[in-house]
Every structure is written in structure tokens, then in C-alpha cells.
Amino acid sequence: MKKINIAIIGAGRMGQLHAKNFEYFVYGANIKAVCDQEKALAQKLAIEVEAEVYSDVSVLLLDESIDAVVITTPVQTHKTFVLQALEAGKHVFCEKPLCLNIEDANEMYQKATETKKVFQVGYMRRFDKGYETAKQKISEGAIGTPVFIRSTSRDPGLPPVPGWGCFPEKSGDISFELCSHDYDSIRWLLDDEVERVFGQAAVLSSIKEKGICGGTMMNDTIALTLKFSRGALGTVEGLLNIKYGYDARTEIIGDEGVISIGQMNYIDVVTGTSEHKISLPTAPSFTDRFAEAYIKEGQHFIDCIFNGQTPIVGVRDGLEAVKIAAAVNKSIQLAAPVNVTGEMLYGSNISN
């Protein structure tokens, strides 16, 4: 059977995760090349997956044997590499978020539409068994009409500090870096678009790290309310550097019932000791919590290439998540509700 030859662009943590998943767990995939400006990093990963090494994306894309690229570089580089890959006739898997502004997202959307290549964005929650089941039950009307959704994301880590975590503009702050997963999953679960947002954010659990950064860094705590176009309401909360483990949960309330996804404990084991204490293990990181989902999203990408299908999470979904994240950041900046189109509800009009 012919395999889809893949090039990994970016050999950091996510590049390593995807490279090993595609090479060892995804049927029909072959890691042909690894590219990173840090050649030693690329070489290390390439040895593990028996691939060729590149340090220049432009040179890599000249290889006609490469069918698809997986882009796992810092978000500021996504647009450049996506457009180059599409121009070279490659299928594209791009890690989230798609980019940091609506203009770039629109340009990427237009190019993907023109080239008609398979384009998938790395929102792996759609491939998690719990989220998949919830989506099916909502579609079947198990809880009637959804009226409220609550999404929670908590991560024990921080972006590099000192490093790019000290500069919110390089990551889009917590709204883009952490909560874009929430934005995508709530749109998908409710099959509806977010119309209005009102957000607040602060550095609350990383005061020491903020000092290391010289007094400015990515916010580690965010809380926002949302209104959907068909009238449902929702909330999203995101926290970084909260130590106890990775925690992602979602609750959807309908006029006839409720669905709850996820739980704090990672493995369904409870330990009781002679000290009269009960403990439950939490997920060390998002790669543990969604390990199976990452493999399934990779398989979906390959299947879409073989079958000429459109991924269930494509470039338009990436664009819509960027729109929400940008509106949230504008709302935080102005301390006012903002329509996702960019209109502030109280005061003068603004643009994203």
C-alpha cells in the first residue's frame, strides 16, 4: 500500500509528538523528513523516526516525494509556512492556533480554498471519545435544545519564562495559547457561532515568574462569558501554572437534560490509605489527557488525503477560533463586551 510521505516542520515538543504518532500509530503514514532551524534538534528527531533532515523549509518543499506537511512551529511562523506549503502543492496539518490575527487567517483560508488541498487544524478535542460521544448525543436531541455551555481548561505549565512567555503579543496571550481549544470545541458541540464575548484576565498564580520577566508576561488566568447566535449562553475559564495537573472539562445544559465531559482524575483509580486519605491521579499534561485523540486526529488527516475528503476540523474552523480569540483580547483590553465581528457594545466602534 502506498503511504503518505509527511514532513514535520518544527522539531519541538509538538513536532516530536506528531512525528512519533504518524510514524508508529497512524496507518498509511510515513515520516519522510524533519525540518527545524535548530539542526541538532531536527537530527535527533529524524534519527528516532528514520527520516531525512532539513533546516530550510523552502528547500524541503522542493522535494516532490513529500505529500503533506505537519506544521508545529511557533504561531508567528504559521502563515508563512502554510502559504509556502500550499503553493508547493502539499496537504497541510497546522497546529493551533492558526495565527494571531484575522487578516492572516483570512489569507490562509483563501489560499487553502483556492488550492483545494486537505487542510486540518490541530484541535484534537474533537477526536476525544468523551467529546465525540457528547457531540452525538447533542445531535440526537438527548438533552433537548442546548441553552448553556461551560468549558474549563487548566494547565500546570507555563510557556517558556524567561522566553516568549514574557511577551503576550508573541503568543496571543492566554486567549490564543490556551483557550482556542475551548473556542473550537464549544462551536462544534453546539453547532453554532459565538456572537459576543466579555472577558477578564490577569496574572494571579505566576507572580514570581512575572518578576523574572521584568513585570510583563502572559496572563495565567482568564474568565469570559459568551453569547451564541441562536441565543445560548456560555462561559470559558482558563488557568495556567495551577500545579495539580492538566484538567479539561465541559458541561452542556439543555432544556431537557445535561451532558458532562471529563473529570479531574486522569485514570479511573482511587487510592485509600491507612492515613485516612483518598487520592485520585491527575493528568500530568495535555499530551497525556488527549493521547488517544492525537493519534485519531492524525489518522483522520491521512484518511482525508486518501479519500479526498474535507477534515471535520478545517481551515475555516481555525479562522473562526481566531475571530473569537481576537474579540476576547479586545474585550479584555477595553473592559467591555465585544461582538466577534469587532464591534464594542458600549462606546465607539472598534476593529480587530
mmCIF file of C-alpha atoms in Angstrom:
data_model
loop_
_atom_site.group_PDB
_atom_site.id
_atom_site.type_symbol
_atom_site.label_atom_id
_atom_site.label_comp_id
_atom_site.label_asym_id
_atom_site.label_seq_id
_atom_site.Cartn_x
_atom_site.Cartn_y
_atom_site.Cartn_z
ATOM 1 C CA MET A 1 0.000 0.000 0.000
ATOM 2 C CA LYS A 2 1.201 3.486 -0.860
ATOM 3 C CA LYS A 3 1.942 5.626 2.168
ATOM 4 C CA ILE A 4 1.540 9.366 2.564
ATOM 5 C CA ASN A 5 5.008 10.902 2.953
ATOM 6 C CA ILE A 6 4.983 13.561 5.659
ATOM 7 C CA ALA A 7 7.437 16.293 6.587
ATOM 8 C CA ILE A 8 7.441 17.611 10.141
ATOM 9 C CA ILE A 9 8.194 21.334 10.264
ATOM 10 C CA GLY A 10 9.271 22.123 13.814
ATOM 11 C CA ALA A 11 11.025 19.521 15.956
ATOM 12 C CA GLY A 12 9.965 20.758 19.392
ATOM 13 C CA ARG A 13 7.528 19.068 21.757
ATOM 14 C CA MET A 14 4.543 19.028 19.398
ATOM 15 C CA GLY A 15 6.680 18.080 16.420
ATOM 16 C CA GLN A 16 8.053 15.145 18.357
ATOM 17 C CA LEU A 17 4.562 14.069 19.425
ATOM 18 C CA HIS A 18 3.136 14.157 15.902
ATOM 19 C CA ALA A 19 6.195 12.599 14.287
ATOM 20 C CA LYS A 20 6.052 9.555 16.551
ATOM 21 C CA ASN A 21 2.281 9.237 16.236
ATOM 22 C CA PHE A 22 2.335 9.363 12.427
ATOM 23 C CA GLU A 23 5.325 7.023 12.191
ATOM 24 C CA TYR A 24 4.231 4.372 14.685
ATOM 25 C CA PHE A 25 0.475 4.602 15.234
ATOM 26 C CA VAL A 26 -1.170 6.095 12.124
ATOM 27 C CA TYR A 27 -1.945 3.659 9.315
ATOM 28 C CA GLY A 28 -0.804 4.795 5.876
ATOM 29 C CA ALA A 29 1.670 7.461 7.031
ATOM 30 C CA ASN A 30 5.441 7.704 6.717
ATOM 31 C CA ILE A 31 7.657 10.421 8.184
ATOM 32 C CA LYS A 32 9.900 11.326 5.258
ATOM 33 C CA ALA A 33 11.592 14.438 6.642
ATOM 34 C CA VAL A 34 12.068 16.619 9.713
ATOM 35 C CA CYS A 35 12.857 20.318 9.398
ATOM 36 C CA ASP A 36 13.973 22.769 12.063
ATOM 37 C CA GLN A 37 16.301 25.767 12.135
ATOM 38 C CA GLU A 38 17.987 24.088 15.105
ATOM 39 C CA LYS A 39 19.586 21.336 13.072
ATOM 40 C CA ALA A 40 20.642 19.299 16.109
ATOM 41 C CA LEU A 41 17.008 19.163 17.244
ATOM 42 C CA ALA A 42 15.887 18.055 13.786
ATOM 43 C CA GLN A 43 18.635 15.428 13.607
ATOM 44 C CA LYS A 44 17.696 13.942 16.972
ATOM 45 C CA LEU A 45 14.057 13.504 15.962
ATOM 46 C CA ALA A 46 14.950 12.336 12.459
ATOM 47 C CA ILE A 47 17.066 9.528 13.889
ATOM 48 C CA GLU A 48 14.142 8.349 16.024
ATOM 49 C CA VAL A 49 11.734 8.166 13.060
ATOM 50 C CA GLU A 50 14.318 7.327 10.360
ATOM 51 C CA ALA A 51 13.753 10.485 8.335
ATOM 52 C CA GLU A 52 15.770 12.991 6.329
ATOM 53 C CA VAL A 53 16.924 16.253 7.906
ATOM 54 C CA TYR A 54 16.328 19.788 6.650
ATOM 55 C CA SER A 55 16.975 23.205 8.162
ATOM 56 C CA ASP A 56 15.308 25.269 5.404
ATOM 57 C CA VAL A 57 11.590 24.926 4.705
ATOM 58 C CA SER A 58 11.946 26.307 1.175
ATOM 59 C CA VAL A 59 14.419 23.550 0.286
ATOM 60 C CA LEU A 60 12.269 20.905 1.966
ATOM 61 C CA LEU A 61 9.221 21.866 -0.103
ATOM 62 C CA LEU A 62 11.135 21.241 -3.344
ATOM 63 C CA ASP A 63 11.024 17.508 -2.570
ATOM 64 C CA GLU A 64 8.216 16.229 -4.792
ATOM 65 C CA SER A 65 8.051 12.948 -2.886
ATOM 66 C CA ILE A 66 6.643 14.752 0.172
ATOM 67 C CA ASP A 67 2.845 14.713 0.076
ATOM 68 C CA ALA A 68 1.986 16.619 3.244
ATOM 69 C CA VAL A 69 3.480 18.794 5.956
ATOM 70 C CA VAL A 70 2.744 18.971 9.678
ATOM 71 C CA ILE A 71 3.468 22.474 10.979
ATOM 72 C CA THR A 72 4.350 22.634 14.677
ATOM 73 C CA THR A 73 6.485 25.777 14.764
ATOM 74 C CA PRO A 74 5.743 28.908 16.866
ATOM 75 C CA VAL A 75 2.475 30.524 15.848
ATOM 76 C CA GLN A 76 4.139 33.614 14.346
ATOM 77 C CA THR A 77 5.575 31.405 11.585
ATOM 78 C CA HIS A 78 2.376 29.529 10.714
ATOM 79 C CA LYS A 79 1.175 31.840 7.954
ATOM 80 C CA THR A 80 4.492 31.827 6.072
ATOM 81 C CA PHE A 81 4.912 28.069 6.188
ATOM 82 C CA VAL A 82 1.250 27.351 5.422
ATOM 83 C CA LEU A 83 1.254 29.547 2.325
ATOM 84 C CA GLN A 84 4.576 28.106 1.138
ATOM 85 C CA ALA A 85 3.334 24.544 1.602
ATOM 86 C CA LEU A 86 0.054 25.165 -0.207
ATOM 87 C CA GLU A 87 1.888 26.881 -3.085
ATOM 88 C CA ALA A 88 4.113 23.788 -3.306
ATOM 89 C CA GLY A 89 1.050 21.559 -3.619
ATOM 90 C CA LYS A 90 1.315 19.928 -0.186
ATOM 91 C CA HIS A 91 -1.526 18.926 2.105
ATOM 92 C CA VAL A 92 -1.306 20.758 5.430
ATOM 93 C CA PHE A 93 -1.828 19.884 9.073
ATOM 94 C CA CYS A 94 -1.286 23.022 11.156
ATOM 95 C CA GLU A 95 -1.136 23.091 14.931
ATOM 96 C CA LYS A 96 -3.412 25.537 16.709
ATOM 97 C CA PRO A 97 -3.893 28.429 16.815
ATOM 98 C CA LEU A 98 -3.934 29.063 13.091
ATOM 99 C CA CYS A 99 -2.361 32.514 13.534
ATOM 100 C CA LEU A 100 -2.705 35.643 15.682
ATOM 101 C CA ASN A 101 -4.898 37.971 13.630
ATOM 102 C CA ILE A 102 -7.936 37.832 11.401
ATOM 103 C CA GLU A 103 -6.210 39.253 8.329
ATOM 104 C CA ASP A 104 -3.650 36.446 8.251
ATOM 105 C CA ALA A 105 -6.317 33.844 8.987
ATOM 106 C CA ASN A 106 -8.405 35.075 6.061
ATOM 107 C CA GLU A 107 -5.393 34.904 3.756
ATOM 108 C CA MET A 108 -4.659 31.332 4.837
ATOM 109 C CA TYR A 109 -8.324 30.429 4.377
ATOM 110 C CA GLN A 110 -8.404 31.872 0.867
ATOM 111 C CA LYS A 111 -5.222 30.071 -0.185
ATOM 112 C CA ALA A 112 -6.424 26.734 1.205
ATOM 113 C CA THR A 113 -9.747 27.188 -0.597
ATOM 114 C CA GLU A 114 -8.023 28.018 -3.889
ATOM 115 C CA THR A 115 -5.593 25.107 -3.814
ATOM 116 C CA LYS A 116 -8.199 22.585 -2.601
ATOM 117 C CA LYS A 117 -5.567 20.709 -0.623
ATOM 118 C CA VAL A 118 -6.513 18.865 2.553
ATOM 119 C CA PHE A 119 -6.090 21.328 5.416
ATOM 120 C CA GLN A 120 -6.581 20.269 9.027
ATOM 121 C CA VAL A 121 -6.101 22.290 12.211
ATOM 122 C CA GLY A 122 -4.861 20.612 15.402
ATOM 123 C CA TYR A 123 -7.949 20.812 17.589
ATOM 124 C CA MET A 124 -7.650 17.292 18.975
ATOM 125 C CA ARG A 125 -10.587 17.536 21.397
ATOM 126 C CA ARG A 126 -12.920 16.740 18.514
ATOM 127 C CA PHE A 127 -11.318 13.283 18.412
ATOM 128 C CA ASP A 128 -11.577 12.563 22.128
ATOM 129 C CA LYS A 129 -14.041 9.784 22.925
ATOM 130 C CA GLY A 130 -15.888 11.862 25.512
ATOM 131 C CA TYR A 131 -16.268 14.880 23.240
ATOM 132 C CA GLU A 132 -17.290 12.674 20.297
ATOM 133 C CA THR A 133 -19.981 10.970 22.372
ATOM 134 C CA ALA A 134 -21.280 14.272 23.696
ATOM 135 C CA LYS A 135 -21.492 15.677 20.161
ATOM 136 C CA GLN A 136 -23.502 12.666 19.023
ATOM 137 C CA LYS A 137 -25.890 12.843 21.969
ATOM 138 C CA ILE A 138 -26.489 16.562 21.473
ATOM 139 C CA SER A 139 -27.179 15.964 17.774
ATOM 140 C CA GLU A 140 -29.655 13.216 18.700
ATOM 141 C CA GLY A 141 -31.524 15.617 20.995
ATOM 142 C CA ALA A 142 -30.659 13.747 24.198
ATOM 143 C CA ILE A 143 -30.744 16.962 26.257
ATOM 144 C CA GLY A 144 -33.197 18.914 24.141
ATOM 145 C CA THR A 145 -32.096 22.346 22.994
ATOM 146 C CA PRO A 146 -28.721 23.436 24.427
ATOM 147 C CA VAL A 147 -29.080 26.638 26.427
ATOM 148 C CA PHE A 148 -25.720 26.870 28.234
ATOM 149 C CA ILE A 149 -22.180 25.533 27.862
ATOM 150 C CA ARG A 150 -19.255 25.756 30.282
ATOM 151 C CA SER A 151 -15.704 24.926 29.205
ATOM 152 C CA THR A 152 -12.729 24.646 31.556
ATOM 153 C CA SER A 153 -9.037 24.337 30.667
ATOM 154 C CA ARG A 154 -6.347 24.195 33.340
ATOM 155 C CA ASP A 155 -2.684 23.542 32.650
ATOM 156 C CA PRO A 156 0.058 23.036 35.254
ATOM 157 C CA GLY A 157 2.658 24.582 32.973
ATOM 158 C CA LEU A 158 3.604 27.951 31.531
ATOM 159 C CA PRO A 159 5.149 28.926 28.207
ATOM 160 C CA PRO A 160 8.926 29.456 28.468
ATOM 161 C CA VAL A 161 9.700 32.026 31.181
ATOM 162 C CA PRO A 162 12.091 33.687 30.682
ATOM 163 C CA GLY A 163 11.391 33.386 26.972
ATOM 164 C CA TRP A 164 8.419 34.055 24.720
ATOM 165 C CA GLY A 165 6.033 33.602 27.660
ATOM 166 C CA CYS A 166 7.179 37.054 28.800
ATOM 167 C CA PHE A 167 5.737 38.593 25.633
ATOM 168 C CA PRO A 168 1.953 38.083 25.286
ATOM 169 C CA GLU A 169 1.982 39.592 21.802
ATOM 170 C CA LYS A 170 4.108 36.662 20.563
ATOM 171 C CA SER A 171 1.506 34.094 21.560
ATOM 172 C CA GLY A 172 -1.784 35.998 21.525
ATOM 173 C CA ASP A 173 -1.838 35.728 25.323
ATOM 174 C CA ILE A 174 -3.828 33.047 27.156
ATOM 175 C CA SER A 175 -6.845 33.571 24.896
ATOM 176 C CA PHE A 176 -4.995 32.211 21.845
ATOM 177 C CA GLU A 177 -2.451 29.960 23.537
ATOM 178 C CA LEU A 178 -4.771 28.007 25.829
ATOM 179 C CA CYS A 179 -8.419 28.820 25.188
ATOM 180 C CA SER A 180 -8.579 28.449 21.413
ATOM 181 C CA HIS A 181 -9.237 24.752 22.129
ATOM 182 C CA ASP A 182 -12.300 25.801 24.115
ATOM 183 C CA TYR A 183 -13.492 28.143 21.380
ATOM 184 C CA ASP A 184 -13.323 25.407 18.770
ATOM 185 C CA SER A 185 -14.938 22.684 20.857
ATOM 186 C CA ILE A 186 -17.878 24.800 22.036
ATOM 187 C CA ARG A 187 -18.631 25.939 18.458
ATOM 188 C CA TRP A 188 -18.536 22.323 17.336
ATOM 189 C CA LEU A 189 -20.594 20.900 20.182
ATOM 190 C CA LEU A 190 -23.372 23.477 19.833
ATOM 191 C CA ASP A 191 -23.082 23.710 16.031
ATOM 192 C CA ASP A 192 -23.382 27.453 16.475
ATOM 193 C CA GLU A 193 -21.242 30.567 16.246
ATOM 194 C CA VAL A 194 -20.123 32.778 19.119
ATOM 195 C CA GLU A 195 -21.646 36.213 18.627
ATOM 196 C CA ARG A 196 -20.464 38.186 21.656
ATOM 197 C CA VAL A 197 -17.772 37.888 24.332
ATOM 198 C CA PHE A 198 -16.852 39.628 27.565
ATOM 199 C CA GLY A 199 -13.531 38.679 29.128
ATOM 200 C CA GLN A 200 -11.234 39.446 32.031
ATOM 201 C CA ALA A 201 -7.686 38.204 32.543
ATOM 202 C CA ALA A 202 -4.807 38.648 34.979
ATOM 203 C CA VAL A 203 -1.535 37.221 36.256
ATOM 204 C CA LEU A 204 -2.549 35.619 39.562
ATOM 205 C CA SER A 205 -0.628 32.365 40.042
ATOM 206 C CA SER A 206 2.677 33.393 38.457
ATOM 207 C CA ILE A 207 3.757 36.478 40.387
ATOM 208 C CA LYS A 208 7.297 35.141 40.798
ATOM 209 C CA GLU A 209 7.590 34.359 37.099
ATOM 210 C CA LYS A 210 6.247 37.799 36.228
ATOM 211 C CA GLY A 211 9.120 39.290 38.206
ATOM 212 C CA ILE A 212 11.602 37.194 36.231
ATOM 213 C CA CYS A 213 10.048 38.620 33.061
ATOM 214 C CA GLY A 214 10.566 42.180 34.246
ATOM 215 C CA GLY A 215 6.950 42.814 35.156
ATOM 216 C CA THR A 216 5.143 41.720 31.999
ATOM 217 C CA MET A 217 4.124 38.264 30.854
ATOM 218 C CA MET A 218 1.259 36.206 29.508
ATOM 219 C CA ASN A 219 -1.851 36.241 31.692
ATOM 220 C CA ASP A 220 -2.287 32.965 33.564
ATOM 221 C CA THR A 221 -5.981 33.350 34.443
ATOM 222 C CA ILE A 222 -8.933 34.182 32.173
ATOM 223 C CA ALA A 223 -12.697 34.181 32.640
ATOM 224 C CA LEU A 224 -15.201 35.075 29.974
ATOM 225 C CA THR A 225 -18.867 34.905 29.109
ATOM 226 C CA LEU A 226 -20.241 34.262 25.640
ATOM 227 C CA LYS A 227 -23.475 34.592 23.719
ATOM 228 C CA PHE A 228 -24.178 32.369 20.716
ATOM 229 C CA SER A 229 -26.051 33.418 17.585
ATOM 230 C CA ARG A 230 -29.099 31.251 18.413
ATOM 231 C CA GLY A 231 -29.281 32.658 21.940
ATOM 232 C CA ALA A 232 -27.443 30.099 24.092
ATOM 233 C CA LEU A 233 -25.034 31.444 26.704
ATOM 234 C CA GLY A 234 -21.699 30.084 27.879
ATOM 235 C CA THR A 235 -18.572 30.564 29.930
ATOM 236 C CA VAL A 236 -14.913 29.713 29.375
ATOM 237 C CA GLU A 237 -12.297 29.665 32.089
ATOM 238 C CA GLY A 238 -8.602 29.064 31.529
ATOM 239 C CA LEU A 239 -5.760 28.787 34.021
ATOM 240 C CA LEU A 240 -2.030 28.223 33.623
ATOM 241 C CA ASN A 241 0.540 27.295 36.267
ATOM 242 C CA ILE A 242 -2.025 25.718 38.601
ATOM 243 C CA LYS A 243 0.264 22.798 39.581
ATOM 244 C CA TYR A 244 -2.203 19.974 40.316
ATOM 245 C CA GLY A 245 -2.321 18.624 36.745
ATOM 246 C CA TYR A 246 -3.903 19.093 33.347
ATOM 247 C CA ASP A 247 -7.677 19.381 33.571
ATOM 248 C CA ALA A 248 -10.138 19.816 30.685
ATOM 249 C CA ARG A 249 -13.874 19.557 31.285
ATOM 250 C CA THR A 250 -17.014 20.719 29.510
ATOM 251 C CA GLU A 251 -20.671 20.784 30.555
ATOM 252 C CA ILE A 252 -23.584 21.308 28.179
ATOM 253 C CA ILE A 253 -27.004 22.075 29.659
ATOM 254 C CA GLY A 254 -30.129 21.667 27.555
ATOM 255 C CA ASP A 255 -33.739 22.445 28.303
ATOM 256 C CA GLU A 256 -34.280 18.696 28.886
ATOM 257 C CA GLY A 257 -31.002 17.493 30.412
ATOM 258 C CA VAL A 258 -27.274 17.867 30.850
ATOM 259 C CA ILE A 259 -24.068 16.293 29.468
ATOM 260 C CA SER A 260 -20.754 16.441 31.324
ATOM 261 C CA ILE A 261 -17.423 15.668 29.638
ATOM 262 C CA GLY A 262 -14.245 14.831 31.522
ATOM 263 C CA GLN A 263 -13.313 14.634 35.176
ATOM 264 C CA MET A 264 -10.469 15.795 37.370
ATOM 265 C CA ASN A 265 -8.916 12.358 37.762
ATOM 266 C CA TYR A 266 -6.908 11.114 34.788
ATOM 267 C CA ILE A 267 -7.160 7.372 35.463
ATOM 268 C CA ASP A 268 -10.244 5.764 36.986
ATOM 269 C CA VAL A 269 -8.411 4.704 40.133
ATOM 270 C CA VAL A 270 -8.963 5.892 43.699
ATOM 271 C CA THR A 271 -6.371 5.104 46.370
ATOM 272 C CA GLY A 272 -7.238 4.996 50.061
ATOM 273 C CA THR A 273 -4.508 4.738 52.695
ATOM 274 C CA SER A 274 -4.229 3.944 56.401
ATOM 275 C CA GLU A 275 -3.814 7.669 56.948
ATOM 276 C CA HIS A 276 -7.498 8.034 56.055
ATOM 277 C CA LYS A 277 -6.708 9.871 52.847
ATOM 278 C CA ILE A 278 -8.181 9.350 49.408
ATOM 279 C CA SER A 279 -6.203 10.302 46.293
ATOM 280 C CA LEU A 280 -7.021 10.396 42.579
ATOM 281 C CA PRO A 281 -4.316 10.705 39.896
ATOM 282 C CA THR A 282 -4.496 13.762 37.621
ATOM 283 C CA ALA A 283 -3.146 14.041 34.065
ATOM 284 C CA PRO A 284 0.455 15.334 34.024
ATOM 285 C CA SER A 285 -0.105 17.230 30.755
ATOM 286 C CA PHE A 286 -2.437 17.676 27.787
ATOM 287 C CA THR A 287 -0.436 15.100 25.842
ATOM 288 C CA ASP A 288 -1.418 12.515 28.454
ATOM 289 C CA ARG A 289 -5.068 13.585 28.728
ATOM 290 C CA PHE A 290 -5.581 13.535 24.957
ATOM 291 C CA ALA A 291 -3.039 10.885 23.918
ATOM 292 C CA GLU A 292 -5.584 8.795 22.001
ATOM 293 C CA ALA A 293 -7.189 11.869 20.434
ATOM 294 C CA TYR A 294 -3.848 12.990 18.992
ATOM 295 C CA ILE A 295 -3.459 9.639 17.236
ATOM 296 C CA LYS A 296 -7.039 9.728 15.945
ATOM 297 C CA GLU A 297 -6.667 13.237 14.534
ATOM 298 C CA GLY A 298 -3.538 12.102 12.698
ATOM 299 C CA GLN A 299 -5.375 9.120 11.248
ATOM 300 C CA HIS A 300 -8.216 11.414 10.181
ATOM 301 C CA PHE A 301 -5.763 13.645 8.299
ATOM 302 C CA ILE A 302 -4.289 10.686 6.399
ATOM 303 C CA ASP A 303 -7.731 9.216 5.655
ATOM 304 C CA CYS A 304 -8.906 12.554 4.257
ATOM 305 C CA ILE A 305 -5.899 12.652 1.908
ATOM 306 C CA PHE A 306 -6.526 9.110 0.681
ATOM 307 C CA ASN A 307 -10.270 9.625 0.263
ATOM 308 C CA GLY A 308 -10.299 13.205 -0.978
ATOM 309 C CA GLN A 309 -12.447 14.310 1.954
ATOM 310 C CA THR A 310 -12.650 17.570 3.888
ATOM 311 C CA PRO A 311 -11.447 17.239 7.516
ATOM 312 C CA ILE A 312 -14.029 17.719 10.247
ATOM 313 C CA VAL A 313 -11.814 20.492 11.644
ATOM 314 C CA GLY A 314 -10.513 22.568 8.777
ATOM 315 C CA VAL A 315 -9.117 25.967 7.958
ATOM 316 C CA ARG A 316 -12.464 27.710 8.416
ATOM 317 C CA ASP A 317 -12.648 26.363 11.960
ATOM 318 C CA GLY A 318 -9.190 27.768 12.554
ATOM 319 C CA LEU A 319 -10.368 31.126 11.235
ATOM 320 C CA GLU A 320 -13.443 31.176 13.479
ATOM 321 C CA ALA A 321 -11.339 30.389 16.565
ATOM 322 C CA VAL A 322 -9.009 33.277 15.668
ATOM 323 C CA LYS A 323 -12.013 35.613 15.403
ATOM 324 C CA ILE A 324 -13.202 34.652 18.882
ATOM 325 C CA ALA A 325 -9.728 34.853 20.442
ATOM 326 C CA ALA A 326 -9.147 38.296 18.941
ATOM 327 C CA ALA A 327 -12.525 39.553 20.191
ATOM 328 C CA VAL A 328 -11.737 38.219 23.673
ATOM 329 C CA ASN A 329 -8.407 40.071 23.739
ATOM 330 C CA LYS A 330 -10.136 43.251 22.608
ATOM 331 C CA SER A 331 -12.773 42.830 25.314
ATOM 332 C CA ILE A 332 -10.071 42.398 27.976
ATOM 333 C CA GLN A 333 -8.256 45.476 26.690
ATOM 334 C CA LEU A 334 -11.408 47.622 26.739
ATOM 335 C CA ALA A 335 -13.118 46.057 29.777
ATOM 336 C CA ALA A 336 -16.312 45.849 27.727
ATOM 337 C CA PRO A 337 -18.388 43.309 25.809
ATOM 338 C CA VAL A 338 -17.308 42.941 22.177
ATOM 339 C CA ASN A 339 -19.067 41.356 19.232
ATOM 340 C CA VAL A 340 -16.957 38.761 17.481
ATOM 341 C CA THR A 341 -17.222 40.959 14.380
ATOM 342 C CA GLY A 342 -15.190 43.540 16.324
ATOM 343 C CA GLU A 343 -17.922 45.933 17.442
ATOM 344 C CA MET A 344 -17.763 47.137 21.029
ATOM 345 C CA LEU A 345 -21.256 47.210 22.546
ATOM 346 C CA TYR A 346 -20.690 50.235 24.724
ATOM 347 C CA GLY A 347 -18.807 53.183 23.274
ATOM 348 C CA SER A 348 -17.226 53.717 19.878
ATOM 349 C CA ASN A 349 -16.812 51.030 17.255
ATOM 350 C CA ILE A 350 -13.504 49.208 17.038
ATOM 351 C CA SER A 351 -11.872 46.708 14.748
ATOM 352 C CA ASN A 352 -9.932 43.562 15.492
#
